[in-house]
Coordinates of C-alpha atoms in Angstrom, one line a residue:
Chain A
M128 CA 0.9 2.8 -31.5
I129 CA 0.4 2.3 -27.8
K130 CA -3.1 2.0 -26.2
L131 CA -3.3 3.5 -22.7
I132 CA -6.3 2.3 -20.7
I133 CA -7.1 4.5 -17.7
T134 CA -8.9 2.9 -14.7
G135 CA -8.1 5.4 -12.0
G136 CA -6.1 4.6 -8.8
T137 CA -4.1 6.9 -6.6
L138 CA -2.3 8.3 -9.7
D139 CA -5.4 10.1 -10.8
K140 CA -6.8 11.2 -7.5
R141 CA -7.4 14.9 -6.9
Y142 CA -8.1 16.9 -3.8
N143 CA -11.6 18.3 -3.8
E144 CA -11.3 21.5 -1.8
L145 CA -15.1 21.8 -1.2
N146 CA -15.4 18.5 0.8
G147 CA -11.7 17.7 1.6
E148 CA -11.8 14.4 -0.1
L149 CA -9.5 12.8 -2.7
E150 CA -11.7 12.2 -5.8
F151 CA -11.6 11.4 -9.5
P152 CA -13.0 14.4 -11.3
Q153 CA -11.2 13.4 -14.5
T154 CA -7.9 11.8 -15.6
H155 CA -4.6 13.7 -15.6
I156 CA -2.9 11.3 -18.1
P157 CA -3.1 13.7 -21.1
D158 CA -1.6 16.5 -18.9
M159 CA 1.1 14.1 -17.8
L160 CA 2.0 13.1 -21.4
K161 CA 2.1 16.8 -22.3
Q162 CA 4.5 17.5 -19.4
A163 CA 6.5 14.5 -20.5
R164 CA 6.8 16.0 -23.9
C165 CA 6.0 12.5 -25.1
T166 CA 5.9 12.0 -28.9
A167 CA 5.3 8.3 -28.8
E168 CA 1.9 7.7 -30.4
I169 CA -0.5 6.9 -27.5
E170 CA -4.2 6.6 -27.7
C171 CA -5.9 7.1 -24.3
Q172 CA -9.2 5.5 -23.2
T173 CA -10.8 6.2 -19.8
L174 CA -12.5 3.0 -19.0
M175 CA -13.3 3.9 -15.4
L176 CA -11.9 6.1 -12.6
K177 CA -11.9 3.9 -9.5
D178 CA -10.0 3.2 -6.3
S179 CA -8.6 -0.2 -7.0
L180 CA -9.9 -1.5 -3.6
K181 CA -13.4 -1.0 -5.1
M182 CA -12.6 -2.8 -8.3
T183 CA -15.0 -5.7 -9.0
M184 CA -14.6 -8.8 -11.2
A185 CA -16.9 -7.1 -13.6
D186 CA -14.4 -4.2 -13.8
R187 CA -11.5 -6.6 -14.4
E188 CA -13.6 -8.3 -17.1
A189 CA -14.2 -4.9 -18.7
I190 CA -10.4 -4.2 -18.6
K191 CA -9.8 -7.6 -20.2
Q192 CA -12.3 -6.9 -22.9
A193 CA -10.7 -3.5 -23.6
C194 CA -7.4 -5.3 -24.1
S195 CA -8.9 -8.0 -26.3
I196 CA -10.6 -5.6 -28.7
S197 CA -7.6 -3.3 -28.9
N198 CA -5.9 -3.7 -32.3
T199 CA -2.5 -2.6 -30.9
K200 CA 0.0 -5.0 -29.5
Q201 CA 1.2 -2.5 -26.8
I202 CA -1.1 -1.7 -24.0
I203 CA -0.6 0.3 -20.8
I204 CA -3.1 0.1 -18.0
T205 CA -3.1 2.7 -15.2
H206 CA -4.4 1.1 -12.1
G207 CA -4.6 1.5 -8.3
T208 CA -1.7 -0.2 -6.6
D209 CA -3.7 -2.1 -4.0
T210 CA -5.1 -4.7 -6.4
M211 CA -2.8 -4.2 -9.4
V212 CA -1.4 -7.7 -9.0
E213 CA -4.9 -9.2 -8.9
T214 CA -5.8 -7.5 -12.2
A215 CA -2.5 -8.5 -13.7
K216 CA -3.2 -12.1 -12.8
Y217 CA -6.7 -11.9 -14.3
L218 CA -5.3 -10.6 -17.6
A219 CA -2.5 -13.1 -17.7
N220 CA -5.0 -16.0 -17.4
S221 CA -6.7 -14.8 -20.6
Q222 CA -3.5 -15.4 -22.4
Q223 CA -3.4 -12.6 -24.9
D224 CA -0.7 -12.2 -27.5
K225 CA 0.0 -8.6 -26.4
T226 CA 2.4 -6.7 -24.2
I227 CA 0.4 -5.4 -21.3
V228 CA 2.0 -3.2 -18.7
L229 CA 0.2 -2.1 -15.5
V230 CA 1.3 1.0 -13.7
G231 CA 0.1 3.3 -11.0
A232 CA 1.5 5.6 -8.3
M233 CA 1.8 5.8 -4.6
I234 CA 1.3 9.6 -4.5
P235 CA -1.2 11.3 -6.9
Y236 CA 0.2 13.3 -9.8
K237 CA -1.5 16.4 -8.3
I238 CA 0.4 16.2 -5.1
K239 CA 3.9 17.5 -4.8
H240 CA 6.7 14.9 -4.9
S241 CA 4.5 12.4 -6.8
D242 CA 6.1 9.3 -8.3
A243 CA 3.4 9.3 -11.1
L244 CA 5.4 10.9 -13.9
F245 CA 8.4 8.7 -13.3
N246 CA 6.3 5.6 -13.2
L247 CA 4.5 6.6 -16.5
G248 CA 7.9 6.9 -18.1
C249 CA 8.8 3.4 -17.0
A250 CA 5.5 2.0 -18.4
V251 CA 5.8 3.8 -21.7
T252 CA 9.3 2.5 -22.2
A253 CA 8.6 -1.0 -21.0
V254 CA 5.6 -1.5 -23.3
Q255 CA 7.8 -0.7 -26.3
L256 CA 10.6 -3.1 -25.3
L257 CA 9.0 -6.2 -23.8
K258 CA 7.7 -9.3 -25.6
A259 CA 4.1 -10.3 -25.2
G260 CA 3.1 -10.9 -21.6
V261 CA 1.7 -9.1 -18.6
Y262 CA 4.0 -6.9 -16.5
I263 CA 4.0 -4.4 -13.7
T264 CA 6.3 -1.3 -13.7
M265 CA 6.6 0.2 -10.2
N266 CA 9.6 1.6 -8.2
G267 CA 11.8 1.7 -11.3
K268 CA 11.6 -2.1 -11.8
V269 CA 9.8 -4.3 -14.3
F270 CA 8.0 -7.3 -12.8
D271 CA 6.5 -10.3 -14.4
W272 CA 2.8 -10.5 -13.3
D273 CA 3.4 -13.7 -11.4
K274 CA 6.6 -12.6 -9.6
V275 CA 5.5 -9.5 -7.7
N276 CA 3.6 -8.4 -4.7
K277 CA 2.9 -5.1 -3.0
D278 CA 4.4 -4.8 0.4
R279 CA 1.7 -2.5 1.9
E280 CA 3.7 -1.7 5.0
A281 CA 6.7 -0.5 3.1
G282 CA 4.6 0.9 0.2
V283 CA 6.8 -0.8 -2.4
F284 CA 6.4 -3.6 -5.0
K285 CA 8.8 -6.5 -4.5
G286 CA 9.8 -9.4 -6.7
Chain B
M10 CA 23.0 -3.0 -10.5
I11 CA 22.8 0.2 -12.6
K12 CA 25.5 2.7 -12.8
L13 CA 24.2 6.3 -13.3
I14 CA 26.9 8.7 -14.5
I15 CA 25.9 12.4 -14.0
T16 CA 27.3 15.0 -16.5
G17 CA 24.9 17.9 -16.0
G18 CA 22.7 19.3 -18.7
T19 CA 19.4 21.2 -18.5
L20 CA 18.0 18.4 -16.2
D21 CA 20.2 19.5 -13.3
K22 CA 20.2 23.3 -13.8
R23 CA 18.9 25.3 -10.9
Y24 CA 17.9 29.0 -10.6
N25 CA 20.4 31.0 -8.6
E26 CA 18.3 33.7 -7.0
L27 CA 21.3 35.9 -6.2
N28 CA 22.4 36.4 -9.8
G29 CA 19.4 35.3 -11.8
E30 CA 21.3 32.6 -13.7
L31 CA 20.6 29.0 -14.2
E32 CA 23.5 27.1 -12.6
F33 CA 24.7 23.7 -11.4
P34 CA 25.2 24.0 -7.6
Q35 CA 24.8 20.2 -7.3
T36 CA 22.9 17.3 -8.9
H37 CA 19.3 16.6 -8.2
I38 CA 19.4 12.9 -9.3
P39 CA 19.3 11.5 -5.7
D40 CA 16.3 13.6 -4.9
M41 CA 14.6 12.5 -8.1
L42 CA 15.2 8.8 -7.4
K43 CA 13.8 9.3 -3.9
Q44 CA 10.7 11.1 -5.4
A45 CA 10.4 8.2 -7.8
R46 CA 10.4 5.7 -4.9
C47 CA 12.9 3.8 -7.0
T48 CA 14.1 0.6 -5.4
A49 CA 16.2 -0.5 -8.4
E50 CA 19.9 -0.6 -7.3
I51 CA 21.5 2.5 -8.7
E52 CA 25.0 3.8 -8.0
C53 CA 25.3 7.5 -8.9
Q54 CA 28.6 9.2 -9.9
T55 CA 28.8 12.9 -10.6
L56 CA 31.5 13.1 -13.3
M57 CA 30.9 16.7 -14.2
L58 CA 28.0 19.3 -14.2
K59 CA 28.1 21.0 -17.5
D60 CA 26.0 22.5 -20.2
S61 CA 26.4 20.1 -23.1
L62 CA 27.2 22.9 -25.4
K63 CA 30.4 23.4 -23.4
M64 CA 31.3 19.7 -23.4
T65 CA 34.8 19.1 -24.9
M66 CA 36.3 16.0 -26.4
A67 CA 38.2 15.5 -23.2
D68 CA 34.9 15.5 -21.4
R69 CA 33.6 12.8 -23.7
E70 CA 36.7 10.8 -23.3
A71 CA 36.2 11.0 -19.5
I72 CA 32.6 9.7 -19.9
K73 CA 33.9 6.9 -22.1
Q74 CA 36.5 6.0 -19.5
A75 CA 33.9 6.0 -16.7
C76 CA 31.8 3.6 -18.8
S77 CA 34.9 1.4 -19.5
I78 CA 35.9 1.0 -15.9
S79 CA 32.4 0.4 -14.6
N80 CA 31.9 -3.2 -13.7
T81 CA 28.2 -3.1 -14.3
K82 CA 26.6 -3.9 -17.7
Q83 CA 23.8 -1.3 -17.3
I84 CA 24.8 2.4 -17.5
I85 CA 22.7 5.5 -17.6
I86 CA 24.3 8.9 -18.5
T87 CA 22.5 12.1 -17.8
H88 CA 23.5 14.6 -20.4
G89 CA 22.5 18.0 -21.9
T90 CA 20.3 17.5 -25.0
D91 CA 22.2 19.8 -27.4
T92 CA 25.1 17.4 -27.9
M93 CA 23.7 14.2 -26.5
V94 CA 23.8 12.6 -29.9
E95 CA 27.5 13.5 -30.4
T96 CA 28.4 11.9 -27.1
A97 CA 26.3 8.8 -28.0
K98 CA 28.3 8.5 -31.2
Y99 CA 31.6 8.9 -29.4
L100 CA 30.6 6.1 -26.9
A101 CA 29.3 3.8 -29.7
N102 CA 32.6 4.0 -31.6
S103 CA 34.4 2.6 -28.6
Q104 CA 32.3 -0.6 -29.0
Q105 CA 31.7 -1.5 -25.4
D106 CA 29.8 -4.7 -24.4
K107 CA 27.4 -2.7 -22.2
T108 CA 23.9 -1.2 -22.4
I109 CA 24.4 2.6 -22.2
V110 CA 21.4 4.9 -22.2
L111 CA 21.7 8.6 -22.4
V112 CA 19.0 10.8 -21.1
G113 CA 18.3 14.5 -20.3
A114 CA 15.5 16.9 -20.0
M115 CA 14.2 19.9 -21.9
I116 CA 13.0 21.6 -18.7
P117 CA 15.1 21.4 -15.4
Y118 CA 13.8 19.2 -12.7
K119 CA 13.6 22.3 -10.4
I120 CA 11.2 24.1 -12.8
K121 CA 7.5 23.3 -12.7
H122 CA 6.2 21.0 -15.5
S123 CA 9.6 19.5 -16.0
D124 CA 9.9 16.4 -18.2
A125 CA 13.0 15.2 -16.2
L126 CA 11.3 12.7 -13.9
F127 CA 9.4 11.1 -16.8
N128 CA 12.6 10.8 -18.8
L129 CA 14.5 9.3 -15.9
G130 CA 11.8 6.6 -15.6
C131 CA 12.3 5.9 -19.3
A132 CA 16.1 5.5 -18.9
V133 CA 15.9 3.4 -15.8
T134 CA 13.6 1.0 -17.6
A135 CA 15.3 1.0 -20.9
V136 CA 18.7 0.2 -19.4
Q137 CA 17.3 -2.9 -17.7
L138 CA 15.6 -4.2 -20.9
L139 CA 17.9 -3.4 -23.8
K140 CA 20.7 -5.6 -25.1
A141 CA 24.2 -4.1 -25.3
G142 CA 24.5 -0.9 -27.3
V143 CA 24.2 2.8 -27.0
Y144 CA 20.7 4.4 -26.8
I145 CA 18.9 7.7 -26.2
T146 CA 15.6 7.9 -24.3
M147 CA 13.8 11.1 -24.9
N148 CA 10.1 12.1 -25.5
G149 CA 9.0 8.6 -24.4
K150 CA 10.9 6.9 -27.2
V151 CA 13.9 4.7 -27.3
F152 CA 16.4 5.6 -30.1
D153 CA 19.4 3.8 -31.4
W154 CA 22.4 6.1 -31.1
D155 CA 22.8 6.3 -34.9
K156 CA 19.1 6.8 -35.8
V157 CA 18.3 10.0 -33.9
N158 CA 18.7 13.7 -34.0
K159 CA 17.5 16.6 -31.9
D160 CA 15.1 18.9 -33.8
R161 CA 16.2 22.1 -32.0
E162 CA 13.3 24.2 -33.4
A163 CA 10.7 21.8 -32.2
G164 CA 12.6 20.8 -29.1
V165 CA 12.1 17.1 -29.7
F166 CA 14.3 14.1 -30.6
K167 CA 13.3 12.4 -33.9
G168 CA 14.2 9.1 -35.3
Chain C
M282 CA -11.0 47.9 -6.3
I283 CA -7.3 47.3 -6.7
K284 CA -5.3 48.2 -9.8
L285 CA -2.4 45.7 -10.4
I286 CA 0.2 47.1 -12.8
I287 CA 2.5 44.4 -14.2
T288 CA 6.0 45.4 -15.3
G289 CA 7.8 42.0 -15.3
G290 CA 10.8 41.1 -13.1
T291 CA 11.9 37.8 -11.9
L292 CA 8.4 36.9 -10.7
D293 CA 7.1 36.6 -14.3
K294 CA 10.2 35.0 -15.9
R295 CA 9.7 31.6 -17.6
Y296 CA 12.1 29.0 -18.9
N297 CA 12.1 28.8 -22.7
E298 CA 13.0 25.2 -23.3
L299 CA 14.0 25.9 -27.0
N300 CA 16.8 28.3 -26.2
G301 CA 17.4 27.6 -22.5
E302 CA 16.8 31.3 -21.5
L303 CA 14.5 32.8 -18.9
E304 CA 12.1 35.0 -20.8
F305 CA 8.8 36.8 -20.5
P306 CA 6.3 35.1 -22.9
Q307 CA 3.4 36.5 -20.8
T308 CA 2.5 37.4 -17.3
H309 CA 1.5 34.7 -14.8
I310 CA -0.4 37.1 -12.4
P311 CA -3.9 35.9 -13.5
D312 CA -2.9 32.3 -12.8
M313 CA -1.4 33.3 -9.5
L314 CA -4.6 35.1 -8.4
K315 CA -6.6 32.0 -9.4
Q316 CA -4.3 29.7 -7.4
A317 CA -4.7 32.2 -4.5
R318 CA -8.5 31.8 -4.8
C319 CA -8.4 35.6 -4.5
T320 CA -11.8 37.3 -4.5
A321 CA -10.6 40.8 -3.9
E322 CA -11.5 42.9 -6.9
I323 CA -8.3 43.3 -8.9
E324 CA -7.9 44.8 -12.3
C325 CA -4.7 43.7 -14.0
Q326 CA -2.8 45.8 -16.6
T327 CA 0.4 44.5 -18.3
L328 CA 2.4 47.7 -18.8
M329 CA 5.6 46.0 -19.8
L330 CA 7.5 42.7 -19.2
K331 CA 11.0 43.7 -18.4
D332 CA 14.0 42.7 -16.3
S333 CA 14.3 45.6 -13.9
L334 CA 18.0 46.1 -14.7
K335 CA 16.8 47.1 -18.2
M336 CA 14.2 49.6 -17.0
T337 CA 14.7 53.1 -18.3
M338 CA 13.5 56.4 -17.0
A339 CA 10.9 56.4 -19.8
D340 CA 9.6 53.1 -18.3
R341 CA 9.4 54.6 -14.8
E342 CA 7.6 57.6 -16.3
A343 CA 5.1 55.2 -18.0
I344 CA 4.6 53.5 -14.6
K345 CA 4.0 56.9 -13.0
Q346 CA 1.5 57.8 -15.6
A347 CA -0.3 54.5 -15.3
C348 CA -0.6 55.3 -11.5
S349 CA -1.8 58.8 -12.2
I350 CA -4.5 58.0 -14.6
S351 CA -5.8 55.1 -12.4
N352 CA -9.1 56.0 -10.8
T353 CA -8.5 53.6 -7.9
K354 CA -6.7 54.5 -4.7
Q355 CA -5.1 51.1 -4.3
I356 CA -2.3 50.2 -6.7
I357 CA 0.0 47.2 -6.7
I358 CA 3.0 47.2 -9.1
T359 CA 4.9 44.0 -9.8
H360 CA 8.5 44.8 -10.5
G361 CA 12.0 43.3 -10.7
T362 CA 13.8 43.4 -7.4
D363 CA 17.1 44.9 -8.6
T364 CA 15.7 48.5 -9.2
M365 CA 12.5 48.3 -7.3
V366 CA 13.7 50.8 -4.8
E367 CA 14.6 53.3 -7.6
T368 CA 11.1 53.0 -9.1
A369 CA 9.6 53.4 -5.6
K370 CA 11.6 56.7 -5.2
Y371 CA 10.5 57.9 -8.6
L372 CA 6.9 57.4 -7.8
A373 CA 7.2 58.9 -4.3
N374 CA 8.6 62.1 -5.7
S375 CA 5.4 62.6 -7.8
Q376 CA 3.5 62.7 -4.6
Q377 CA 0.3 60.9 -5.5
D378 CA -2.6 60.6 -3.1
K379 CA -2.7 56.8 -3.5
T380 CA -1.5 53.7 -1.8
I381 CA 1.1 52.2 -4.1
V382 CA 2.8 48.9 -3.2
L383 CA 5.7 47.5 -5.2
V384 CA 6.3 43.7 -5.1
G385 CA 8.4 41.1 -6.9
A386 CA 10.0 37.8 -6.3
M387 CA 13.5 36.4 -5.9
I388 CA 12.5 33.1 -7.6
P389 CA 10.1 33.0 -10.6
Y390 CA 6.5 31.7 -10.0
K391 CA 7.2 29.0 -12.5
I392 CA 10.1 27.6 -10.6
K393 CA 9.6 25.3 -7.6
H394 CA 9.9 26.8 -4.2
S395 CA 9.1 30.3 -5.5
D396 CA 8.4 33.1 -3.1
A397 CA 6.1 34.8 -5.6
L398 CA 2.8 33.7 -4.3
F399 CA 3.6 34.6 -0.7
N400 CA 4.8 38.0 -1.8
L401 CA 1.7 38.6 -3.8
G402 CA -0.4 37.8 -0.8
C403 CA 1.6 40.4 1.2
A404 CA 1.1 43.1 -1.5
V405 CA -2.7 42.4 -1.9
T406 CA -3.1 42.7 1.9
A407 CA -0.8 45.7 2.4
V408 CA -2.5 47.8 -0.4
Q409 CA -5.8 47.4 1.4
L410 CA -4.6 48.4 4.8
L411 CA -2.0 51.1 4.3
K412 CA -2.7 54.9 4.0
A413 CA -1.6 56.8 0.9
G414 CA 2.1 56.4 0.2
V415 CA 4.6 54.3 -1.6
Y416 CA 5.7 51.0 -0.1
I417 CA 7.6 47.8 -0.9
T418 CA 6.5 44.4 0.4
M419 CA 9.2 41.8 0.3
N420 CA 10.4 39.0 2.7
G421 CA 7.2 39.3 4.7
K422 CA 7.9 42.9 5.7
V423 CA 6.3 46.2 4.7
F424 CA 8.8 48.9 4.0
D425 CA 8.4 52.7 3.4
W426 CA 9.9 53.6 0.0
D427 CA 12.6 55.7 1.6
K428 CA 13.6 53.2 4.3
V429 CA 14.6 50.1 2.3
N430 CA 17.4 48.7 0.3
K431 CA 18.0 45.4 -1.4
D432 CA 21.0 43.6 0.0
R433 CA 22.1 41.9 -3.2
E434 CA 24.6 39.5 -1.6
A435 CA 22.0 38.2 0.8
G436 CA 19.1 38.4 -1.6
V437 CA 16.9 40.2 0.9
F438 CA 15.4 43.6 1.4
K439 CA 16.4 45.4 4.6
G440 CA 15.0 48.4 6.4
Chain D
M246 CA 8.0 39.9 16.9
I247 CA 5.1 37.8 15.6
K248 CA 3.8 34.7 17.4
L249 CA 2.5 32.1 15.0
I250 CA 0.2 29.5 16.7
I251 CA -0.3 26.3 14.6
T252 CA -3.5 24.4 15.1
G253 CA -3.6 22.3 11.9
G254 CA -6.4 22.5 9.3
T255 CA -6.3 21.7 5.6
L256 CA -3.2 23.9 5.1
D257 CA -1.0 21.4 7.0
K258 CA -2.6 18.1 5.8
R259 CA -0.3 15.7 4.0
Y260 CA -1.0 12.6 1.9
N261 CA 0.0 9.4 3.6
E262 CA 1.0 7.1 0.8
L263 CA 0.7 4.0 3.0
N264 CA -3.0 4.4 3.8
G265 CA -4.2 6.9 1.2
E266 CA -5.4 9.3 3.9
L267 CA -4.7 13.0 4.4
E268 CA -3.0 13.3 7.8
F269 CA -1.0 15.6 10.0
P270 CA 2.5 14.1 10.4
Q271 CA 3.9 17.5 11.2
T272 CA 3.5 21.2 10.4
H273 CA 4.8 22.7 7.1
I274 CA 4.9 26.2 8.4
P275 CA 8.7 26.5 8.8
D276 CA 9.1 25.1 5.3
M277 CA 6.6 27.7 4.0
L278 CA 8.4 30.6 5.8
K279 CA 11.7 29.4 4.3
Q280 CA 10.1 29.2 0.8
A281 CA 8.7 32.7 1.4
R282 CA 12.2 34.0 2.2
C283 CA 10.5 35.6 5.2
T284 CA 12.8 37.7 7.4
A285 CA 10.0 39.0 9.7
E286 CA 10.7 37.7 13.2
I287 CA 8.2 34.9 13.7
E288 CA 8.1 32.5 16.6
C289 CA 6.2 29.3 15.8
Q290 CA 4.3 27.1 18.3
T291 CA 2.5 23.9 17.3
L292 CA -0.4 23.9 19.7
M293 CA -2.2 21.0 18.0
L294 CA -2.7 19.5 14.5
K295 CA -6.4 19.0 14.0
D296 CA -9.1 19.1 11.4
S297 CA -11.1 22.1 12.5
L298 CA -14.3 20.1 12.3
K299 CA -12.9 18.0 15.2
M300 CA -12.0 21.1 17.3
T301 CA -13.6 21.1 20.7
M302 CA -14.3 24.0 23.1
A303 CA -11.3 22.8 25.1
D304 CA -9.2 23.2 22.0
R305 CA -10.5 26.8 21.6
E306 CA -9.8 27.5 25.2
A307 CA -6.2 26.3 24.7
I308 CA -5.8 28.6 21.7
K309 CA -7.2 31.5 23.8
Q310 CA -4.8 30.7 26.6
A311 CA -1.9 30.5 24.2
C312 CA -2.8 34.0 22.9
S313 CA -3.2 35.3 26.5
I314 CA 0.2 34.2 27.7
S315 CA 1.9 35.4 24.6
N316 CA 4.0 38.5 25.3
T317 CA 3.8 39.7 21.7
K318 CA 1.0 41.9 20.4
Q319 CA 0.9 40.3 16.9
I320 CA -0.5 36.8 16.7
I321 CA -1.2 34.6 13.7
I322 CA -3.2 31.4 14.1
T323 CA -3.3 28.8 11.4
H324 CA -6.7 27.0 11.5
G325 CA -9.0 24.8 9.5
T326 CA -11.5 26.8 7.5
D327 CA -14.6 25.0 8.5
T328 CA -14.8 26.4 12.0
M329 CA -12.3 29.3 11.7
V330 CA -15.2 31.8 12.3
E331 CA -16.3 30.1 15.5
T332 CA -12.8 30.2 16.9
A333 CA -12.4 33.9 15.9
K334 CA -15.6 34.6 17.8
Y335 CA -14.4 32.7 20.8
L336 CA -11.2 34.7 20.9
A337 CA -13.0 38.0 20.3
N338 CA -15.2 37.5 23.3
S339 CA -12.1 37.3 25.5
Q340 CA -11.3 40.9 24.5
Q341 CA -7.6 40.8 24.3
D342 CA -5.5 43.9 23.5
K343 CA -3.7 42.1 20.7
T344 CA -3.9 41.8 16.9
I345 CA -5.0 38.2 16.2
V346 CA -5.2 37.0 12.6
L347 CA -6.6 33.6 11.7
V348 CA -5.6 32.0 8.4
G349 CA -5.9 28.7 6.7
A350 CA -6.1 27.2 3.2
M351 CA -8.6 25.5 1.0
I352 CA -5.9 23.3 -0.6
P353 CA -3.0 21.8 1.5
Y354 CA 0.5 23.3 1.0
K355 CA 1.7 19.9 -0.1
I356 CA -0.8 19.7 -3.0
K357 CA -0.1 21.5 -6.3
H358 CA -1.8 24.8 -6.8
S359 CA -2.3 25.4 -3.1
D360 CA -3.5 28.8 -1.8
A361 CA -1.6 28.2 1.4
L362 CA 1.5 30.3 0.7
F363 CA -0.5 33.3 -0.6
N364 CA -2.8 33.2 2.5
L365 CA 0.2 33.0 4.8
G366 CA 1.6 36.1 3.1
C367 CA -1.7 37.9 3.7
A368 CA -1.7 36.9 7.4
V369 CA 1.9 37.9 8.0
T370 CA 1.2 41.3 6.5
A371 CA -2.1 41.9 8.1
V372 CA -0.9 41.1 11.6
Q373 CA 1.8 43.8 11.2
L374 CA -0.6 46.5 10.0
L375 CA -3.9 46.1 11.8
K376 CA -4.8 47.5 15.2
A377 CA -5.8 45.3 18.1
G378 CA -8.7 43.0 17.2
V379 CA -9.5 39.6 15.8
Y380 CA -9.4 39.1 12.0
I381 CA -9.5 36.5 9.3
T382 CA -7.4 36.7 6.1
M383 CA -8.7 34.5 3.3
N384 CA -9.2 34.9 -0.4
G385 CA -7.0 38.0 -0.4
K386 CA -9.3 39.9 1.9
V387 CA -9.1 41.0 5.5
F388 CA -12.3 40.4 7.5
D389 CA -13.4 41.5 10.9
W390 CA -14.2 38.4 13.0
D391 CA -17.9 39.4 13.2
K392 CA -18.4 40.3 9.6
V393 CA -17.4 37.0 7.8
N394 CA -18.7 33.6 7.0
K395 CA -17.5 30.7 5.0
D396 CA -19.7 29.9 2.0
R397 CA -19.1 26.1 2.0
E398 CA -20.7 25.5 -1.4
A399 CA -18.5 28.1 -3.1
G400 CA -15.4 27.4 -0.9
V401 CA -14.8 31.1 -0.2
F402 CA -15.1 33.5 2.7
K403 CA -17.6 36.3 2.3
G404 CA -18.1 39.5 4.2

């Protein structure tokens, strides 16, 4: 059983045609898992729907708590890319005996040519194969939490 | 470095508007890797573009040879789902010291709501994390070659 | 009020992932009108869901009857492209005092890069602006029923 | 021959994955006409790429001039929806002997479930069928320039 904790980020943004803004009306993760024809047992929990630039230490603590109380060993966290590394560090410092994989997207699922579905496939696979620890799966790579940074100019994660 | 051997299958089928048939004008894998924003080093080779129901033993032997001569230890093979398990068995019997992951799709990449991009993410991740052996990644799961079958009525792979 | 008579054709075909065939499980026209944010009053009627190559004279007679008994003057008919011109002729010979626009698509709505939504926009607009008669809207053009043919090699309608 | 004057608006917005903003790197109209399989003769001119809320009187004058110097009688103008009615009025007051159709979209072409392609189909058809005057095609309807308003709360044009 995999626990999937949803926190928002670009992946889940949707265009609001009434005001022209990208917003978070609701998560698209269940739709994505359906499109993926995923039969792995995944329990989704929407913890928050936030741009990761607006994520506070209280939000990170809430994510850590959600991981702690989870009774599964395999946890995926969807997260905005801008502060994904910070949250990974925060979780790593709490030294949990679980496999935690953070994942997001550069282009929202609801926009054409999105990387979201590919990235989710990476996370779902990585969480089942990796030993306990905190990881990030982006750009088709698996990164240890302490060996990765987002290159914002290039829009890619680098080890 | 990952070697990605393309053999066709549903994943790569495209609608031909002139005759109304689903055909294989060319592979979409490079487009998919671009959409995925994948920076993992992947070398693609189009070995054939075939419906897996039409795959012969000579085709399987060609796939095996392509794996054998590859000088990378990580190999992904895109393949039609109907005989993916047969090809996996054929490759396993040749006992190669490489990690070989077979992957396909139930819905072509070029059709809306395709599972292809998700599945490719699973394969790209699995091939980097698994020890030598032959595997299938479908439906968000990683299967050993000898513990999986396609349930054709349900359209899912089961362990 | 516009009457929209649905008869099938490429526009409404959908990939069946269990058998790999393009089929007609149901029409997508209501979904298309929703995506179009269309507020024109349109009443849809699914008369049949057929490949137009399989359309019989009895089918054409049924379409003619559906036009005859319609109490609106504006009628759109979705139709496969291969025999659209034949059906247009059949309807024209029955000399109805209504504006009848036939429309279809070269690529199904459910396949990426489909022309279906554009074509539907053409038909919805043409039926509101044209005087009584039988027309075909394809490739961004409006054709009189007796001045159009499908060039099957090029996949376009020509006047 | 149809002249298509591009001015921007939601229709042409694209997500910039590096800064998370919706921007105008370039127009998508040629891609849309290709997807539409449109064979009507259309000459595109990118006059500007602007959010219509930022459109100035100088911009409207530039649009009017572009219409005036056009030697075709059929003109389509892509335009943001928020001030589309204002621009239509501005053009109507200059009393040109041409058919001018303004069109836009509530959801960008590059976002899933966009109305852009449908709306373009409406405009391409309307401009070929209407007598001289200034019109707006949105929501599957054809409006005279002086009998339409955008209901911003509902996100629809009403007569």
